Coordinates of C-alpha atoms and ligand atoms in Angstrom, one line a residue:
M9 CA 226.7 -1.2 -52.1
I10 CA 223.6 -3.5 -51.5
T11 CA 224.3 -7.1 -50.7
L12 CA 221.6 -9.9 -50.9
G13 CA 222.5 -12.7 -48.2
I14 CA 221.2 -16.1 -48.7
E15 CA 221.2 -18.9 -46.2
T16 CA 219.8 -22.4 -46.8
S17 CA 222.5 -24.7 -45.2
C18 CA 220.2 -26.5 -42.9
D19 CA 216.4 -26.0 -41.8
E20 CA 216.2 -22.1 -42.0
T21 CA 215.5 -20.3 -45.2
A22 CA 216.7 -17.0 -44.7
V23 CA 217.4 -14.0 -46.9
A24 CA 218.7 -10.4 -46.0
L25 CA 219.6 -7.3 -47.4
L26 CA 222.4 -5.1 -46.3
E27 CA 223.8 -1.7 -47.3
D28 CA 227.2 -1.8 -46.5
G29 CA 227.1 -2.7 -42.6
R30 CA 223.5 -1.8 -42.2
I31 CA 220.5 -4.2 -42.2
L32 CA 217.8 -3.0 -44.6
A33 CA 215.5 -6.2 -44.5
N34 CA 216.1 -9.7 -42.8
A35 CA 213.6 -12.4 -43.2
V36 CA 213.8 -16.1 -42.0
Y37 CA 211.6 -18.9 -42.5
S38 CA 212.2 -21.7 -39.8
Q39 CA 211.1 -24.9 -41.2
E40 CA 208.6 -26.5 -38.8
E41 CA 208.3 -29.4 -41.2
H42 CA 211.0 -31.4 -39.2
R43 CA 209.4 -31.2 -35.7
M44 CA 207.7 -34.4 -35.9
F45 CA 210.9 -36.2 -36.8
G46 CA 213.1 -35.0 -33.9
G47 CA 215.7 -34.0 -36.3
V48 CA 216.4 -32.4 -39.7
V49 CA 215.4 -34.5 -42.8
P50 CA 217.5 -33.4 -45.7
E51 CA 215.1 -34.1 -48.4
I52 CA 212.3 -32.3 -46.7
A53 CA 214.8 -29.3 -46.0
S54 CA 215.7 -29.0 -49.6
R55 CA 212.0 -29.0 -50.8
A56 CA 211.2 -26.5 -48.2
H57 CA 214.0 -24.2 -49.2
L58 CA 212.9 -24.6 -52.9
E59 CA 209.3 -23.4 -52.0
K60 CA 210.3 -20.5 -49.9
V61 CA 213.6 -19.0 -51.2
D62 CA 212.3 -16.9 -54.1
R63 CA 209.3 -15.6 -52.1
L64 CA 211.5 -14.5 -49.3
A65 CA 213.8 -12.9 -51.4
A66 CA 210.9 -10.9 -53.1
A67 CA 209.5 -10.0 -49.9
V68 CA 212.8 -8.4 -48.5
M69 CA 213.2 -6.7 -51.9
K70 CA 209.6 -5.3 -51.5
D71 CA 210.3 -4.4 -47.8
A72 CA 213.3 -2.3 -48.9
S73 CA 211.7 -0.8 -51.9
L74 CA 214.6 -2.2 -54.0
A75 CA 214.5 -4.0 -57.5
P76 CA 217.0 -6.8 -58.3
R77 CA 219.0 -4.3 -60.5
D78 CA 219.9 -2.4 -57.4
L79 CA 221.9 -5.3 -55.9
G80 CA 225.7 -5.0 -56.1
L81 CA 226.5 -8.3 -54.6
A82 CA 224.8 -11.7 -53.8
A83 CA 226.5 -13.6 -50.8
V84 CA 225.4 -17.2 -50.5
T85 CA 226.1 -20.0 -48.0
D86 CA 228.1 -22.7 -49.9
S87 CA 229.5 -24.8 -47.2
P88 CA 229.2 -26.7 -44.7
G89 CA 225.8 -27.9 -44.7
L90 CA 223.3 -30.5 -46.2
A91 CA 224.2 -30.8 -49.8
G92 CA 220.9 -30.6 -51.4
A93 CA 219.8 -27.7 -49.2
L94 CA 223.0 -25.7 -50.1
L95 CA 222.4 -26.4 -53.7
V96 CA 219.1 -24.5 -53.5
G97 CA 220.6 -21.4 -52.4
V98 CA 223.7 -21.4 -54.6
S99 CA 221.4 -22.3 -57.5
F100 CA 219.1 -19.5 -56.7
A101 CA 222.2 -17.0 -56.4
L102 CA 223.7 -18.0 -59.6
G103 CA 220.2 -17.6 -61.3
L104 CA 220.2 -14.0 -60.2
H105 CA 223.7 -13.6 -61.6
V106 CA 222.6 -14.8 -64.9
R107 CA 219.6 -12.7 -65.1
Y108 CA 220.9 -9.5 -63.6
G109 CA 224.7 -9.8 -63.6
M110 CA 225.8 -8.9 -60.0
P111 CA 228.8 -11.0 -58.6
V112 CA 228.1 -13.8 -56.5
I113 CA 230.2 -14.9 -53.5
G114 CA 230.2 -18.2 -51.7
V115 CA 230.3 -17.7 -47.9
N116 CA 231.4 -20.3 -45.2
H117 CA 228.6 -20.7 -42.7
L118 CA 230.9 -20.6 -39.8
E119 CA 232.3 -17.4 -41.0
G120 CA 228.8 -16.2 -41.4
H121 CA 228.1 -16.7 -37.8
I122 CA 231.2 -15.0 -36.6
S123 CA 230.3 -12.0 -39.0
A124 CA 227.1 -11.5 -37.1
M125 CA 229.4 -9.8 -34.6
Y126 CA 230.2 -6.9 -37.0
L127 CA 226.6 -6.1 -37.4
S128 CA 226.0 -5.8 -33.7
H129 CA 229.4 -4.4 -32.7
P130 CA 230.9 -2.8 -35.6
D131 CA 233.7 -1.2 -33.3
L132 CA 234.8 -4.7 -32.0
S133 CA 238.6 -4.7 -32.6
M134 CA 240.8 -7.4 -33.4
P135 CA 242.2 -10.0 -32.4
F136 CA 239.1 -11.4 -30.5
L137 CA 238.2 -15.0 -29.6
A138 CA 234.8 -16.3 -31.0
L139 CA 233.0 -19.1 -29.3
L140 CA 230.8 -20.5 -32.1
V141 CA 228.2 -22.6 -30.6
S142 CA 225.3 -23.9 -32.9
G143 CA 223.4 -27.2 -33.7
G144 CA 226.2 -28.4 -36.1
H145 CA 229.4 -26.7 -34.8
T146 CA 231.2 -26.0 -31.4
A147 CA 234.5 -24.4 -31.7
I148 CA 236.9 -21.5 -30.4
Y149 CA 238.4 -19.5 -33.2
R150 CA 241.0 -16.6 -33.0
V151 CA 239.9 -14.0 -35.5
D152 CA 242.7 -11.7 -36.7
G153 CA 240.9 -10.1 -39.6
V154 CA 238.7 -10.9 -42.7
G155 CA 239.5 -14.6 -43.7
K156 CA 242.0 -14.9 -40.8
Y157 CA 240.9 -17.5 -38.5
T158 CA 242.7 -19.9 -36.2
C159 CA 240.8 -22.7 -34.6
L160 CA 242.0 -23.2 -31.0
G161 CA 239.6 -26.1 -30.1
R162 CA 236.6 -27.8 -31.4
T163 CA 234.2 -30.6 -30.4
V164 CA 235.3 -34.1 -30.8
D165 CA 231.9 -35.5 -31.1
D166 CA 228.5 -33.8 -30.7
A167 CA 228.1 -29.9 -31.0
A168 CA 226.6 -28.2 -28.0
G169 CA 223.1 -27.4 -29.7
E170 CA 223.0 -31.1 -30.8
A171 CA 223.4 -32.0 -27.2
F172 CA 220.6 -29.8 -26.3
D173 CA 218.5 -31.2 -29.1
K174 CA 219.1 -34.7 -28.1
V175 CA 218.5 -34.4 -24.4
G176 CA 215.4 -32.5 -25.3
K177 CA 214.3 -35.3 -27.4
M178 CA 214.8 -37.7 -24.2
L179 CA 212.7 -35.4 -22.3
G180 CA 209.8 -35.1 -24.8
F181 CA 210.5 -31.6 -26.3
P182 CA 210.1 -31.0 -30.0
Y183 CA 213.1 -30.4 -32.1
P184 CA 215.1 -27.9 -31.9
A185 CA 215.0 -28.1 -28.0
G186 CA 217.6 -25.7 -26.8
R187 CA 215.1 -22.9 -26.0
A188 CA 212.7 -25.2 -24.2
I189 CA 215.5 -26.7 -22.1
E190 CA 216.4 -23.1 -21.1
E191 CA 212.8 -22.4 -20.1
E192 CA 212.3 -25.6 -18.3
A193 CA 215.7 -25.2 -16.5
R194 CA 214.4 -21.7 -15.2
R195 CA 211.5 -23.4 -13.4
A196 CA 213.9 -25.4 -11.2
A197 CA 214.1 -24.2 -7.6
A198 CA 217.4 -22.7 -6.7
T199 CA 217.7 -24.8 -3.8
D200 CA 217.0 -28.1 -5.6
R201 CA 220.0 -30.4 -5.8
T202 CA 220.9 -31.1 -9.2
P203 CA 222.1 -34.5 -10.5
P204 CA 225.9 -34.4 -10.8
F205 CA 226.4 -34.6 -14.6
P206 CA 230.0 -35.0 -15.9
I207 CA 231.9 -32.2 -17.6
A208 CA 234.4 -33.7 -20.2
R209 CA 237.9 -32.8 -19.6
L210 CA 240.4 -33.7 -22.5
P211 CA 243.7 -34.6 -21.9
G212 CA 246.6 -31.9 -21.6
P213 CA 246.2 -28.3 -22.7
S214 CA 243.6 -29.2 -25.2
L215 CA 240.8 -26.8 -25.8
D216 CA 238.5 -29.2 -27.4
F217 CA 235.0 -30.1 -26.2
S218 CA 233.1 -33.4 -25.8
F219 CA 229.5 -33.4 -25.0
S220 CA 228.5 -37.1 -26.0
G221 CA 229.5 -38.3 -22.3
L222 CA 227.2 -35.7 -20.9
K223 CA 224.3 -36.7 -23.1
T224 CA 224.7 -40.4 -22.3
A225 CA 224.9 -39.5 -18.5
V226 CA 221.5 -37.9 -18.8
K227 CA 220.3 -40.9 -20.7
Y228 CA 221.4 -43.3 -18.1
F229 CA 220.0 -41.2 -15.3
I230 CA 216.5 -40.9 -17.0
A231 CA 216.6 -44.7 -17.6
E232 CA 217.4 -45.1 -13.8
K233 CA 214.8 -42.9 -12.4
G234 CA 212.0 -44.0 -14.6
A235 CA 209.4 -42.3 -16.8
E236 CA 207.3 -41.2 -14.0
W237 CA 210.0 -39.5 -12.0
T238 CA 211.5 -37.9 -15.0
R239 CA 208.2 -36.4 -15.9
G240 CA 207.8 -34.7 -12.6
N241 CA 211.4 -33.5 -12.5
R242 CA 212.3 -32.2 -16.0
P243 CA 213.4 -28.7 -14.7
L244 CA 215.9 -30.4 -12.4
I245 CA 217.4 -32.5 -15.2
C246 CA 217.3 -29.6 -17.6
K247 CA 219.1 -27.4 -15.1
A248 CA 221.6 -30.0 -14.3
F249 CA 222.4 -30.6 -18.0
Q250 CA 222.4 -27.0 -19.0
E251 CA 224.9 -26.2 -16.2
A252 CA 227.3 -28.9 -17.1
A253 CA 227.2 -27.8 -20.8
I254 CA 227.7 -24.2 -20.0
N255 CA 230.6 -24.9 -17.5
S256 CA 232.3 -26.9 -20.2
L257 CA 232.0 -24.0 -22.8
V258 CA 232.9 -21.1 -20.1
N259 CA 235.9 -23.3 -18.9
N260 CA 237.4 -23.7 -22.3
C261 CA 236.8 -20.1 -23.2
A262 CA 238.7 -19.1 -20.0
A263 CA 241.5 -21.3 -20.8
A264 CA 241.6 -20.0 -24.2
S265 CA 241.7 -16.3 -23.2
E266 CA 244.5 -17.2 -20.8
A267 CA 246.5 -18.8 -23.1
S268 CA 246.1 -16.5 -26.0
G269 CA 246.1 -13.1 -23.8
I270 CA 243.0 -12.1 -25.6
R271 CA 240.1 -10.9 -23.6
R272 CA 237.4 -10.0 -26.1
I273 CA 235.3 -12.8 -26.6
A274 CA 232.4 -13.1 -29.1
L275 CA 229.6 -15.5 -28.5
V276 CA 227.8 -16.5 -31.7
G277 CA 225.6 -19.2 -33.2
G278 CA 222.2 -20.4 -32.1
V279 CA 223.3 -21.6 -28.6
A280 CA 224.6 -18.1 -28.0
C281 CA 220.7 -17.1 -27.5
N282 CA 220.9 -19.0 -24.2
T283 CA 220.8 -16.2 -21.5
R284 CA 222.2 -18.4 -18.8
L285 CA 225.2 -19.0 -21.2
R286 CA 225.6 -15.2 -21.7
E287 CA 225.4 -14.7 -17.9
A288 CA 227.8 -17.3 -17.0
M289 CA 230.4 -16.1 -19.8
R290 CA 230.1 -12.6 -18.1
Q291 CA 230.4 -13.6 -14.7
R292 CA 233.6 -15.7 -15.5
L293 CA 235.3 -13.3 -18.1
G294 CA 233.9 -10.0 -17.6
D295 CA 232.3 -7.5 -19.6
T296 CA 234.6 -8.1 -22.6
V297 CA 232.3 -10.8 -23.6
Y298 CA 230.2 -9.6 -26.5
F299 CA 227.1 -11.3 -28.3
P300 CA 224.7 -10.2 -31.1
P301 CA 220.9 -10.0 -30.4
P302 CA 219.1 -13.5 -30.8
A303 CA 218.0 -12.9 -34.2
L304 CA 221.7 -12.6 -35.3
C305 CA 222.9 -15.7 -33.5
V306 CA 220.4 -18.2 -35.1
D307 CA 220.8 -18.9 -38.7
N308 CA 219.9 -15.7 -40.8
G309 CA 220.6 -14.1 -44.1
A310 CA 222.1 -10.7 -42.7
M311 CA 225.2 -12.6 -41.3
I312 CA 225.9 -14.2 -44.6
A313 CA 225.6 -10.7 -46.4
C314 CA 228.0 -9.4 -44.0
A315 CA 230.6 -12.0 -44.4
G316 CA 230.4 -11.8 -48.2
Y317 CA 230.5 -8.3 -48.2
R318 CA 233.5 -8.0 -46.1
R319 CA 235.3 -10.7 -48.1
F320 CA 234.3 -8.9 -51.3
K321 CA 235.6 -5.6 -50.2
S322 CA 238.9 -7.2 -49.1
G323 CA 239.3 -8.8 -52.6
L324 CA 239.1 -12.3 -50.9
T325 CA 236.8 -14.0 -53.3
R326 CA 238.2 -17.4 -53.0
F327 CA 235.7 -19.7 -51.4
P328 CA 236.8 -20.3 -47.8
H329 CA 237.1 -23.9 -46.5
M330 CA 237.8 -25.7 -43.3
D331 CA 241.6 -26.9 -43.7
P332 CA 242.9 -30.0 -41.7
N333 CA 245.1 -27.6 -39.7
G334 CA 241.9 -26.0 -38.4
A335 CA 241.8 -22.6 -40.3
L336 CA 238.5 -21.5 -41.5
Ligands
KG4_20 O1 223.0 -21.5 -35.3 P1 221.8 -22.3 -35.6 O2 220.4 -21.7 -35.9 O3 221.8 -23.4 -36.6 C1 222.9 -24.1 -36.9 O4 223.9 -23.6 -37.4 O5 222.9 -25.4 -36.3 O6 221.7 -23.1 -34.3 C2 220.6 -23.9 -33.8 C3 220.9 -24.6 -32.6 C4 220.0 -25.6 -32.1 O7 220.6 -26.9 -31.6 C5 219.2 -25.0 -30.9 O8 218.6 -26.1 -30.1 C6 220.1 -24.3 -30.3 O9 220.8 -23.7 -31.4 N1 219.6 -23.0 -29.6 C7 219.6 -23.1 -28.2 C8 218.9 -21.9 -27.7 N2 218.4 -21.5 -29.0 C9 218.6 -22.1 -29.8 N3 220.4 -23.7 -27.4 C10 220.3 -23.5 -26.1 N4 219.6 -22.4 -25.5 C11 218.9 -21.5 -26.4 N5 218.1 -20.5 -25.8
ZN21 ZN1 224.3 -22.0 -38.0

């Protein structure tokens, strides 16, 4: 069955075609329009999706030499995300349904990120833990099957990617800053003494995260050192921040793995592109840490098509949602 995946929840307009578990075409437009604002502007995002989504869909169809009537299913992100941005994707999918009649399934964006794993590692057996680290979310899920997720811990304030982006803004990098921070950190000499930024430890056995204290520590450190020192020592600050953020992610994954007895860990979401994070996870937790290629970690239509297809095949057509007890 051919599934069209549509993702418009934030600042990537993304469309992909999947034949069962195989990607036929995958196109992403990363909206450059937000760079000068240092963050995503919702109205600009909606407008850019509106201008791009049908063209991208036409391009992937052409790429795969398919016509709309060949589509067996349309899967579209329906939550969470910017309301106006989601509305563009959902309206587009419903428009296709009205014109061509294929079923449409709503997909939770977080389930989409986790589902990227099945594209890169179709043999990954369950249960596994998923560390989902993106610009909007940071959480550890236990994954027991399609639609069976238990949240073991989540951020109580900023998401990890959000912390990278905010620290990047303080240092003068354009939005989104995660990749630039990683590259800048690599320029720091191995022998440099990095400033000791704090890693939040929440009370008791909690597997929750907190990144706002780390972000504030970087802010005060920069203010104390002054603009000139900061300009000359950006690699050092980036390295210290990145190491602290990664330590917190790795510590909680290790604790979750120990508490649950599950050794298989999937690393998904935009921050999972970070090679230092991948390396640190493998160093601490071994080769049972898996991650999709970077193109499937950042927002993309293939992960949404995959999540929708798997839900559809399992007869789970109810829209998933985040319930207060932490299930996905
Ligand atoms: O999953 P994603 O594309 O969108 C959301 O669902 O949020 O993630 C985007 C986030 C941004 O915060 C971006 O700075 C971060 O992923 N990111 C990275 C790297 N590449 C992207 N963070 C750290 N290191 C990277 N290499
Ligand atoms: Zn995302």
